[in-house]
Coordinates of C-alpha atoms in Angstrom, one line a residue:
Chain A
X126 CA -23.1 -18.1 -19.0
X127 CA -25.3 -18.3 -16.1
X128 CA -27.9 -14.7 -16.1
X129 CA -27.9 -15.2 -12.3
X130 CA -23.7 -15.4 -10.2
X131 CA -24.4 -15.3 -7.0
X132 CA -28.3 -14.6 -4.9
X133 CA -28.8 -13.2 -1.9
X134 CA -29.5 -15.9 -0.9
X135 CA -25.9 -17.6 -1.2
X136 CA -24.5 -14.3 0.0
X137 CA -26.1 -15.3 3.1
X138 CA -24.3 -18.3 2.6
X139 CA -20.6 -16.8 2.2
X140 CA -21.7 -15.0 4.6
X141 CA -21.7 -17.3 7.8
X142 CA -18.3 -19.1 6.1
X143 CA -17.0 -15.4 6.8
X144 CA -18.9 -14.4 10.3
X145 CA -20.6 -12.0 8.9
X146 CA -24.6 -10.6 9.4
X147 CA -26.0 -8.0 7.3
X148 CA -29.9 -6.5 7.0
X149 CA -31.8 -7.3 4.6
X150 CA -30.4 -4.0 3.3
X151 CA -27.1 -4.5 3.4
X152 CA -27.8 -7.7 2.5
X153 CA -29.4 -6.4 -0.8
X154 CA -26.3 -3.8 -1.6
X155 CA -23.6 -6.3 -1.4
X156 CA -25.2 -9.0 -3.2
X157 CA -26.4 -6.1 -6.7
X158 CA -22.4 -5.2 -6.4
X159 CA -21.0 -8.7 -5.7
X160 CA -23.1 -10.0 -8.6
X161 CA -21.3 -7.2 -10.9
X162 CA -17.8 -8.2 -9.2
X163 CA -18.1 -11.3 -9.9
X164 CA -19.1 -10.6 -13.8
X165 CA -16.1 -9.0 -14.4
X166 CA -13.5 -12.0 -12.3
X167 CA -15.6 -14.1 -15.3
X168 CA -13.8 -12.0 -18.3
X169 CA -11.1 -15.0 -16.8
X170 CA -12.6 -17.9 -18.5
X171 CA -11.6 -16.3 -21.9
X172 CA -8.2 -17.3 -21.3
X173 CA -6.3 -20.5 -22.4
X174 CA -4.8 -21.4 -18.8
X175 CA -4.9 -25.0 -20.3
X176 CA -1.7 -26.9 -18.6
X177 CA -0.7 -23.8 -17.0
X178 CA 0.7 -23.5 -14.4
X179 CA -0.7 -21.5 -11.0
X180 CA 2.0 -18.9 -9.4
X181 CA 0.7 -18.5 -5.4
X182 CA 4.3 -17.1 -4.6
X183 CA 6.7 -14.7 -6.2
X184 CA 9.4 -14.6 -3.2
X185 CA 12.9 -16.2 -4.6
X186 CA 12.8 -18.2 -1.2
X187 CA 12.5 -21.2 -1.2
X188 CA 13.0 -21.8 2.4
X189 CA 13.9 -20.3 5.4
X190 CA 15.7 -21.8 7.9
X191 CA 17.8 -20.7 11.3
X192 CA 18.6 -21.9 14.1
X193 CA 16.3 -23.3 16.7
X194 CA 17.2 -21.0 19.8
X195 CA 15.2 -19.0 22.5
X196 CA 14.8 -16.1 21.9
X197 CA 12.8 -13.9 24.2
X198 CA 9.2 -12.9 23.2
X199 CA 6.7 -10.2 24.0
X200 CA 5.7 -9.6 27.6
X201 CA 2.3 -11.1 28.5
X202 CA 0.3 -7.7 30.4
X203 CA 1.7 -5.9 27.2
X204 CA -0.2 -8.4 25.2
X205 CA -3.1 -8.8 27.3
X206 CA -3.1 -4.9 27.7
X207 CA -4.8 -5.2 24.0
X208 CA -7.6 -7.7 24.8
X209 CA -10.7 -6.1 24.9
X210 CA -11.5 -8.5 28.2
X211 CA -8.5 -9.8 30.5
X212 CA -9.0 -11.4 34.1
X213 CA -5.3 -12.8 36.0
X214 CA -3.8 -13.4 32.7
X215 CA -6.0 -15.1 31.5
X216 CA -8.3 -13.1 28.1
X217 CA -12.0 -13.2 29.4
X218 CA -14.5 -14.4 26.7
X219 CA -18.1 -15.1 27.0
X220 CA -19.2 -18.8 27.8
X221 CA -19.5 -20.8 24.6
X222 CA -22.7 -22.5 24.6
X223 CA -24.4 -20.2 27.0
X224 CA -27.3 -18.2 25.5
X225 CA -28.3 -16.4 28.2
X226 CA -25.1 -14.8 28.8
X227 CA -21.9 -15.5 30.8
X228 CA -23.4 -13.1 33.8
X229 CA -19.5 -10.6 33.6
Chain B
X299 CA 8.5 25.2 8.4
X300 CA 7.2 23.1 5.1
X301 CA 9.6 20.6 3.1
X302 CA 9.1 22.7 -0.3
X303 CA 12.9 23.8 -1.2
X304 CA 14.9 21.9 1.2
X305 CA 15.9 17.6 0.6
X306 CA 17.6 15.3 2.4
X307 CA 21.6 16.2 1.5
X308 CA 20.3 19.7 2.3
X309 CA 18.3 18.7 5.2
X310 CA 21.9 17.1 6.2
X311 CA 23.5 19.9 5.8
X312 CA 22.0 22.1 8.0
X313 CA 21.8 19.4 11.0
X314 CA 26.0 18.9 10.4
X315 CA 26.6 21.9 10.2
X316 CA 24.5 22.7 13.5
X317 CA 22.7 25.4 11.4
X318 CA 19.1 23.6 13.0
X319 CA 19.4 21.3 15.7
X320 CA 17.1 17.8 15.8
X321 CA 15.1 18.9 17.4
X322 CA 14.4 22.6 16.6
X323 CA 13.3 20.4 12.7
X324 CA 11.2 18.4 14.8
X325 CA 9.4 21.6 16.7
X326 CA 8.8 23.4 12.9
X327 CA 8.0 20.8 11.8
X328 CA 5.2 20.0 13.9
X329 CA 4.5 24.0 13.4
X330 CA 4.3 23.8 10.4
X331 CA 1.7 20.4 9.6
X332 CA -0.6 22.3 12.5
X333 CA -1.5 24.5 10.4
X334 CA -1.3 22.6 6.8
X335 CA -2.7 19.3 8.2
X336 CA -6.2 21.6 8.9
X337 CA -7.0 21.6 5.6
X338 CA -5.7 18.4 3.7
X339 CA -5.8 16.0 6.9
X340 CA -2.9 13.1 6.6
X341 CA -2.4 12.0 10.1
X342 CA -4.4 10.0 11.6
X343 CA -2.1 10.2 14.6
X344 CA 0.9 12.6 15.9
X345 CA 3.5 11.7 17.7
X346 CA 5.3 14.9 18.8
X347 CA 6.0 14.1 22.5
X348 CA 8.0 11.3 21.6
X349 CA 9.8 12.1 18.3
X350 CA 10.8 15.5 20.5
X351 CA 12.1 13.9 23.0
X352 CA 14.4 11.3 20.9
X353 CA 15.6 14.8 18.7
X354 CA 16.7 15.9 21.9
X355 CA 18.6 13.0 22.5
X356 CA 20.0 12.6 18.8
X357 CA 20.8 16.5 19.5
X358 CA 22.9 15.6 23.2
X359 CA 24.7 12.6 21.0
X360 CA 25.2 14.9 18.1
X361 CA 24.7 14.5 14.0
X362 CA 26.7 11.3 12.6
X363 CA 27.5 13.0 9.4
X364 CA 27.8 10.0 7.4
X365 CA 23.9 9.1 8.0
X366 CA 22.8 11.3 5.9
X367 CA 18.9 10.1 7.7
X368 CA 19.8 11.1 11.0
X369 CA 17.3 13.7 12.4
X370 CA 14.9 13.3 9.8
X371 CA 11.4 13.7 10.4
X372 CA 8.8 10.5 8.6
X373 CA 5.7 9.9 8.4
X374 CA 4.7 6.3 8.6
X375 CA 1.3 5.0 7.2
X376 CA -1.0 3.3 9.8
X377 CA -1.2 0.2 9.2
X378 CA 2.3 -0.1 9.8
X379 CA 3.2 -1.0 13.9
X380 CA 4.4 0.9 15.9
X381 CA 5.9 -0.3 19.2
X382 CA 3.5 2.3 22.2
X383 CA 2.2 4.2 19.4
X384 CA -1.2 3.3 18.1
X385 CA -2.2 1.6 14.7
X386 CA -5.4 1.5 13.7
X387 CA -4.6 0.7 9.8
X388 CA -7.4 3.4 10.2
X389 CA -10.1 0.4 11.2
X390 CA -12.6 0.6 13.6
X391 CA -11.4 -2.7 14.8
X392 CA -8.0 -1.4 15.6
X393 CA -9.6 2.4 16.7
X394 CA -7.6 1.5 19.8
X395 CA -4.6 -1.2 19.2
X396 CA -1.7 0.3 21.0
X397 CA 1.6 -2.2 19.6
X398 CA 3.5 -4.2 21.4
X399 CA 6.6 -4.2 18.9
X400 CA 7.9 -2.3 16.0
X401 CA 7.4 -3.8 12.5
X402 CA 11.4 -4.5 11.4
X403 CA 11.2 -0.9 8.8
X404 CA 9.9 1.3 11.9
X405 CA 13.1 -0.5 13.7
X406 CA 15.5 0.4 10.8
X407 CA 14.1 4.2 10.4
X408 CA 15.8 4.3 14.4
X409 CA 18.4 3.1 14.1
X410 CA 19.4 5.4 11.6
X411 CA 17.4 8.2 13.8
X412 CA 15.1 9.2 11.7
X413 CA 11.9 11.4 13.5
X414 CA 8.9 9.5 13.6
X415 CA 6.5 12.6 13.0
X416 CA 2.9 10.7 13.5
X417 CA 1.1 7.7 11.2
X418 CA -0.9 8.4 8.4
X419 CA -3.9 7.8 6.6
X420 CA -5.3 5.3 4.4
X421 CA -8.7 3.1 3.3
X422 CA -9.4 0.9 5.9
X423 CA -6.5 -2.0 6.3
X424 CA -5.0 -0.5 3.3
X425 CA -8.5 -1.3 0.7
X426 CA -9.5 1.1 -2.0
X427 CA -8.0 3.3 -3.9
X428 CA -9.1 7.1 -2.2
X429 CA -8.0 6.7 1.3
X430 CA -12.3 7.5 1.9
X431 CA -12.6 3.9 3.3
X432 CA -11.0 5.4 6.2
X433 CA -13.2 4.9 8.9
X434 CA -11.4 8.2 11.0
X435 CA -11.0 11.1 8.4
X436 CA -11.4 11.6 4.6
X437 CA -7.6 13.0 2.8
X438 CA -7.4 16.3 0.5
X439 CA -5.7 16.0 -2.3
X440 CA -3.4 19.2 -1.8
X441 CA -3.4 20.7 -5.0
X442 CA -7.0 20.8 -4.9
X443 CA -9.1 19.9 -1.6
X444 CA -12.0 18.7 -3.5
X445 CA -10.3 15.9 -5.0
X446 CA -8.8 12.4 -3.2
X447 CA -5.3 11.8 -2.5
X448 CA -5.6 8.4 -4.6
X449 CA -5.7 5.4 -2.1
X450 CA -4.2 3.0 0.0
X451 CA -1.4 5.7 0.7
X452 CA -2.9 8.6 0.6
X453 CA -2.1 10.4 4.1
X454 CA 1.7 9.4 3.7
X455 CA 1.1 11.1 0.2
X456 CA -0.4 13.8 0.8
X457 CA 2.3 14.6 4.1
X458 CA 5.3 14.3 1.8
X459 CA 3.1 16.3 -1.4
X460 CA 1.9 19.2 1.1
X461 CA 5.4 19.8 2.7
X462 CA 4.4 17.9 5.6
X463 CA 7.6 15.9 5.8
X464 CA 10.4 15.0 4.3
X465 CA 9.8 11.5 3.8
X466 CA 6.8 8.7 4.1
X467 CA 6.2 5.4 4.4
X468 CA 3.6 3.5 2.7
X469 CA 2.4 0.0 1.5
X470 CA 1.5 -1.3 -2.0
X471 CA -0.8 -4.0 -2.6
X472 CA -2.1 -3.1 -5.8
X473 CA -1.0 0.4 -6.3
X474 CA -1.3 2.0 -3.1
X475 CA 2.0 3.6 -2.9
X476 CA 2.4 4.7 -7.0
X477 CA -0.9 5.7 -7.5
X478 CA -1.4 8.2 -5.0
X479 CA 2.3 9.3 -5.6
X480 CA 1.0 9.6 -9.3
X481 CA -2.0 12.5 -8.1
X482 CA -0.3 14.7 -4.7
X483 CA 2.5 14.8 -7.6
X484 CA 5.4 12.9 -6.3
X485 CA 7.8 10.2 -6.6
X486 CA 6.7 6.6 -5.3
X487 CA 8.6 3.7 -5.0
X488 CA 7.0 -0.3 -4.8
X489 CA 9.8 -2.3 -4.2
X490 CA 10.4 -5.7 -5.8
X491 CA 8.4 -8.4 -3.5
X492 CA 10.8 -9.7 -0.9
X493 CA 13.4 -6.8 -1.0
X494 CA 11.8 -5.0 2.3
X495 CA 10.2 -6.9 5.6
X496 CA 7.1 -7.1 5.7
X497 CA 7.0 -7.7 9.6
X498 CA 4.8 -5.5 11.5
X499 CA 3.0 -4.6 8.5
X500 CA -0.8 -5.3 9.5
X501 CA -1.1 -8.0 6.8
X502 CA -3.4 -7.2 3.2
X503 CA -2.5 -9.8 0.5
X504 CA 0.5 -11.3 1.7
X505 CA 1.5 -12.7 -1.9
X506 CA 1.3 -8.2 -3.0
X507 CA 2.0 -6.5 0.2
X508 CA 5.4 -4.5 0.0
X509 CA 6.5 -1.8 2.3
X510 CA 8.1 1.3 0.3
X511 CA 8.9 4.9 0.0
X512 CA 7.3 8.5 -0.9
X513 CA 9.3 11.2 -1.2
X514 CA 9.5 14.8 -3.1
X515 CA 12.1 13.2 -5.6
X516 CA 14.2 11.0 -6.5
X517 CA 17.5 10.8 -5.0
X518 CA 15.8 11.0 -1.4
X519 CA 13.7 8.1 -2.1
X520 CA 16.6 6.3 -3.5
X521 CA 18.0 7.1 0.1
X522 CA 14.9 6.4 1.8
X523 CA 14.9 2.5 0.2
X524 CA 19.3 1.8 1.3
X525 CA 17.7 2.2 5.1
X526 CA 14.7 -0.5 5.4
X527 CA 15.4 -2.8 2.5
X528 CA 17.2 -6.2 3.2
X529 CA 17.2 -9.0 4.4
X530 CA 14.7 -10.2 8.1
X531 CA 14.4 -12.9 9.6
X532 CA 11.1 -12.6 10.9
X533 CA 9.5 -12.3 7.5
X534 CA 10.3 -15.6 5.5
X535 CA 10.0 -13.9 1.9
X536 CA 12.3 -11.2 2.5
X537 CA 15.3 -12.0 -0.2
X538 CA 18.4 -12.1 0.6
X539 CA 20.2 -11.0 -2.1
X540 CA 22.7 -7.7 -1.3
X541 CA 21.7 -4.8 -2.0
X542 CA 22.7 -2.3 -4.0
X543 CA 23.9 1.3 -2.4
X544 CA 20.1 2.9 -5.0
X545 CA 21.7 6.3 -4.4
X546 CA 24.4 5.0 -6.8
X547 CA 24.2 5.4 -10.4
X548 CA 22.2 8.8 -10.6
X549 CA 24.2 10.0 -12.8
X550 CA 21.3 10.9 -15.1
X551 CA 23.1 9.3 -18.1
X552 CA 20.9 7.5 -19.6
X553 CA 22.2 7.4 -23.0
X554 CA 21.7 3.5 -24.9
X555 CA 19.0 2.6 -22.4
X556 CA 16.4 0.5 -24.1
X557 CA 13.0 1.4 -23.1
X558 CA 9.2 -0.8 -23.9
X559 CA 6.3 1.3 -23.7
X560 CA 3.2 -1.4 -23.8
X561 CA 0.7 -0.8 -26.4
X562 CA -2.7 -1.8 -23.8
X563 CA -0.9 1.0 -21.3
X564 CA -2.2 3.3 -23.7
X565 CA -5.5 2.7 -24.9
X566 CA -8.8 3.3 -24.9
X567 CA -9.3 3.1 -21.5
X568 CA -7.0 6.5 -20.4
X569 CA -7.4 9.6 -20.3
X570 CA -6.5 11.2 -23.4
X571 CA -4.7 14.2 -21.7
X572 CA -3.1 11.6 -19.3
X573 CA -1.9 10.4 -22.4
X574 CA -0.2 13.5 -23.6
X575 CA 1.5 13.9 -21.1
X576 CA 2.6 9.8 -21.7
X577 CA 4.0 11.1 -24.4
X578 CA 6.4 14.3 -23.6
X579 CA 7.2 11.9 -21.4
X580 CA 8.4 9.3 -24.0
X581 CA 10.1 12.3 -26.0
X582 CA 11.8 13.4 -22.7
X583 CA 13.8 9.9 -22.3
X584 CA 14.4 10.3 -26.0
X585 CA 16.6 13.7 -26.1
X586 CA 17.5 11.5 -23.1
X587 CA 19.9 9.1 -25.3
X588 CA 17.4 6.2 -25.1
X589 CA 15.1 4.3 -26.8
X590 CA 12.0 3.8 -27.0
X591 CA 9.5 1.0 -28.5
X592 CA 6.3 0.3 -28.1
X593 CA 5.5 -3.9 -26.9
X594 CA 2.5 -6.1 -26.1
X595 CA 1.7 -7.3 -22.3
X596 CA -1.4 -9.2 -23.9
X597 CA -2.2 -10.8 -20.9
X598 CA -2.9 -6.5 -18.8
X599 CA -6.6 -6.8 -19.2
X600 CA -7.0 -10.0 -17.1
X601 CA -5.2 -7.9 -14.2
X602 CA -8.0 -7.0 -12.1
X603 CA -10.0 -9.6 -12.4
X604 CA -6.5 -11.9 -11.4
X605 CA -6.0 -9.5 -8.5
X606 CA -9.2 -8.9 -6.8
X607 CA -9.5 -12.7 -6.6
X608 CA -6.1 -13.4 -5.5
X609 CA -6.4 -9.9 -2.9
X610 CA -9.3 -11.0 -1.7
X611 CA -9.2 -14.3 -1.4
X612 CA -5.5 -14.1 0.7
X613 CA -7.5 -10.5 2.5
X614 CA -10.3 -12.7 3.7
X615 CA -8.0 -15.3 5.2
X616 CA -6.1 -12.9 6.6
X617 CA -9.1 -10.9 8.0
X618 CA -10.7 -13.5 10.2
X619 CA -6.9 -12.9 12.6
X620 CA -9.7 -10.0 14.5
X621 CA -11.8 -11.8 15.4
X622 CA -11.9 -9.9 19.2
X623 CA -11.2 -11.4 21.1
X624 CA -7.0 -11.2 21.8
X625 CA -6.4 -7.4 20.7
X626 CA -9.2 -4.7 18.6
X627 CA -12.5 -4.6 18.7
X628 CA -15.3 -6.6 20.5
X629 CA -19.1 -5.4 20.5
X630 CA -20.5 -5.1 23.5
X631 CA -23.6 -7.2 24.7
X632 CA -22.4 -10.7 23.3
X633 CA -23.6 -13.4 24.9
X634 CA -21.9 -16.5 23.2
X635 CA -18.8 -17.2 21.4
X636 CA -20.3 -16.7 17.8
X637 CA -22.1 -13.5 18.7
X638 CA -18.2 -12.3 19.6
X639 CA -17.0 -13.7 16.3
X640 CA -19.8 -12.3 13.5
X641 CA -21.2 -8.6 15.6
X642 CA -17.4 -8.1 16.1
X643 CA -16.1 -8.4 12.7
X644 CA -20.2 -7.2 11.5
X645 CA -19.7 -3.6 14.1
X646 CA -15.6 -3.4 13.6
X647 CA -15.3 -3.7 9.3
X648 CA -16.2 -1.6 7.3
X649 CA -18.3 -2.3 4.2
X650 CA -15.2 -2.1 1.7
X651 CA -13.2 -4.9 4.2
X652 CA -16.5 -6.8 3.9
X653 CA -16.6 -7.0 0.4
X654 CA -13.1 -7.8 0.4
X655 CA -14.0 -10.5 2.5
X656 CA -16.6 -11.9 0.6
X657 CA -15.3 -11.6 -2.6
X658 CA -12.8 -13.9 -1.3
X659 CA -14.7 -16.1 1.0
X660 CA -16.8 -16.9 -2.0
X661 CA -13.4 -17.7 -4.7
X662 CA -12.1 -20.3 -2.1
X663 CA -15.5 -21.7 -1.1
X664 CA -17.0 -24.5 -2.9
X665 CA -17.9 -25.1 -6.2
X666 CA -15.7 -22.0 -7.0
X667 CA -12.6 -22.2 -6.3
X668 CA -11.4 -23.5 -9.4
X669 CA -13.7 -21.4 -11.4
X670 CA -12.4 -18.1 -9.9
X671 CA -8.9 -18.2 -6.9
X672 CA -7.0 -22.2 -9.0
X673 CA -7.8 -19.8 -12.6
X674 CA -6.6 -16.6 -11.3
X675 CA -2.9 -17.9 -9.8
X676 CA -2.8 -19.2 -14.0
X677 CA -4.3 -16.0 -15.2
X678 CA -0.6 -14.3 -12.5
X679 CA 1.5 -16.7 -14.4
X680 CA 0.4 -15.8 -17.6
X681 CA 1.2 -12.0 -16.9
X682 CA 4.6 -13.0 -15.4
X683 CA 5.4 -14.4 -18.5
X684 CA 4.6 -11.3 -21.0
X685 CA 6.7 -9.7 -18.2
X686 CA 9.5 -12.1 -18.7
X687 CA 9.3 -11.8 -23.2
X688 CA 9.8 -8.0 -22.9
X689 CA 12.6 -7.7 -20.1
X690 CA 14.6 -10.5 -22.6
X691 CA 14.7 -7.0 -24.3
X692 CA 14.4 -4.2 -22.3
X693 CA 15.3 -2.6 -19.2
X694 CA 12.6 -0.9 -18.4
X695 CA 9.2 -0.1 -19.2
X696 CA 7.2 3.2 -18.5
X697 CA 3.6 3.7 -19.3
X698 CA 0.9 5.8 -17.4
X699 CA 0.4 5.1 -13.1
X700 CA -3.3 6.1 -13.8
X701 CA -5.5 6.1 -16.0
X702 CA -6.6 9.9 -14.7
X703 CA -5.2 12.3 -12.6
X704 CA -7.6 12.2 -9.1
X705 CA -11.4 12.2 -9.3
X706 CA -13.2 14.6 -6.9
X707 CA -14.3 13.7 -3.8
X708 CA -16.7 11.4 -3.4
X709 CA -16.8 10.2 -7.4
X710 CA -16.3 7.3 -7.2
X711 CA -17.0 5.5 -3.6
X712 CA -20.7 4.2 -4.3
X713 CA -19.2 1.8 -7.3
X714 CA -16.5 -1.1 -6.9
X715 CA -16.2 -1.8 -10.5
X716 CA -15.2 2.3 -11.5
X717 CA -12.4 2.4 -8.5
X718 CA -11.0 -0.9 -8.9
X719 CA -10.0 0.0 -12.4
X720 CA -7.8 3.0 -11.6
X721 CA -5.5 -0.2 -10.1
X722 CA -5.6 -1.6 -14.0
X723 CA -1.5 -0.1 -14.9
X724 CA -0.1 -0.7 -11.4
X725 CA -1.4 -4.0 -10.3
X726 CA 0.5 -6.6 -13.0
X727 CA 3.5 -5.2 -11.3
X728 CA 2.4 -6.5 -8.0
X729 CA 0.9 -10.0 -9.7
X730 CA 4.4 -10.5 -10.9
X731 CA 6.9 -9.1 -7.8
X732 CA 8.3 -6.7 -9.7
X733 CA 9.6 -3.2 -8.9
X734 CA 7.2 -0.1 -9.8
X735 CA 7.8 3.9 -9.7
X736 CA 5.7 6.6 -9.9
X737 CA 7.5 9.9 -10.6
X738 CA 5.7 13.4 -11.7
X739 CA 5.5 13.5 -14.8
X740 CA 3.1 16.5 -16.1
X741 CA -0.4 18.6 -15.7
X742 CA -3.7 17.2 -16.6
X743 CA -6.4 20.0 -15.6
X744 CA -3.6 21.7 -12.7
X745 CA -2.6 18.1 -11.0
X746 CA -0.6 15.8 -11.1
X747 CA 0.4 13.4 -13.6
X748 CA 2.4 10.6 -12.8
X749 CA 4.8 8.5 -15.3
X750 CA 5.0 4.5 -14.2
X751 CA 8.5 3.0 -14.1
X752 CA 8.2 -0.8 -14.0
X753 CA 11.9 -2.2 -13.6
X754 CA 12.9 -6.4 -13.2
X755 CA 12.6 -7.8 -10.3
X756 CA 15.4 -6.6 -7.8
X757 CA 16.5 -3.8 -10.2
X758 CA 15.2 -0.5 -8.3
X759 CA 18.7 1.3 -9.2
X760 CA 18.2 1.0 -12.7
X761 CA 14.4 3.0 -12.4
X762 CA 16.5 5.5 -10.0
X763 CA 18.6 5.7 -13.1
X764 CA 16.1 6.5 -15.5
X765 CA 13.9 8.2 -12.9
X766 CA 17.0 10.6 -11.5
X767 CA 17.5 11.7 -14.8
X768 CA 14.1 12.8 -16.7
X769 CA 13.9 14.6 -13.0
X770 CA 17.1 16.3 -13.7
X771 CA 15.7 17.1 -17.1
X772 CA 12.1 18.2 -16.3
X773 CA 11.1 20.1 -13.4
X774 CA 7.5 18.8 -12.8
X775 CA 9.0 17.8 -9.2
X776 CA 9.8 21.3 -8.0
X777 CA 6.8 22.4 -8.7
X778 CA 4.5 22.7 -5.0
X779 CA 0.7 22.6 -5.1
X780 CA -1.0 26.3 -2.7
X781 CA -2.7 25.9 0.4
X782 CA -4.2 29.0 0.5
X783 CA -1.0 30.5 2.2
X784 CA -0.1 28.2 4.0
X785 CA 3.5 28.4 2.8

């Protein structure tokens, strides 16, 4: 078994995938904790799972079909009331590529 | 008033006979709750004005004598959305979130004229076993306020255990109803996956999450499950099976019932005082005419790692929706879209949620998927096979709900693995989608200890039947915490 399961560089990479960022202190803490937890995960390697199928769902339904009938959905104004910023019936966000800010 | 000496049947009789009106009951609930909650902090948000208005309307309409739940005060875990009533999941991310629709279970509560008193505290996004991961407050165990209430449905469990409400709803992904029920000496049911609609439950691990009921006794629990169970077109995983009357069959007679006790549930990792309580419960079941035999669930010990891979992977996917754009927290002074995502998530989520997102993202990432996520799904199959084998010969499985009674606040919060091991006895039930219930079975050093009953898929009725018989023969469920003169 590898002595080092996950290092700070890998944790940083995973954080990027997850759209999270950490301070140096947090990175140290999470690296140590994830190392231990992933070590616990490796217990599973002791289990012989040859030819064992994967279970990903335990519902007794296969498909959930219904008639394609239009129904009233949520009110736009009510939905937008929860948006951090909205204007003219739309959600307002900073410019996607403007690094200097959007002047909002 | 507190609810230590009343059950749903007696409350209903008082409401029907007009000994008390729904308005008076609602007002009395808030009057008592405010004193009690100053000590235990079960609630995040009270619904006082709307509740009193609803109670007045119910009084004008009249209490339906056939509806046991009419006018009954209820608490709802704050990861179940309530239209117009702030729903936070105990996260800074949703601090100001006001849902625009009701969860299906909330619609059903309202259709039965239950009065929603407020929203209860939890571990942020239901991730934790002590409710200490709440971004807003620390809920205390009413049996000893220096101890945790368990989690993640800690607020709902305490609201019932402290006599604030007779019924509360929670959610259970890996033990989040049963473990706090055990820690607080109440009845907590996690129904079969698919028994109750998940529509409006803020998603954590979608193949594991299930809403369930928390009460002071078995019969009340069955009555509460009666009204929330059933198929829902808005949840494609909710079952179309017929929903039986869960209060039927509560006769106290379990002669000939075949009960299995897994040896893995009574092993070294279990506090000897908890084992003693369970041994006494086994004897009680035998005295009631059931047979109890030792069995093996050989893959139990792999439940914790399999669960934390699967639940974290599902969580990392489900929580991608919190991006600072459409609703929820958005960080200040963000310069571009990437900044909105990264800074809003980094500032909005607490450490445990970040840990789960990281574990899930890692387990699903290129190069690790086969060793972790795929493997965990295979082990899940083996855990299900273990249960199926036992259920070929037995009606139900019993054991402890948690390895220990409630631990001290602050003791485990900095050690994730120790915290995760609290779920070792409840997790396999979620992985297999089975119904599981914790009932009060005794005490260890003055703290409640829960007995877990695990049933066949969609056989909640047998759990209620066995739990009721045990309850009739014991008085553990009648014990009440001493809150220093609060009652």
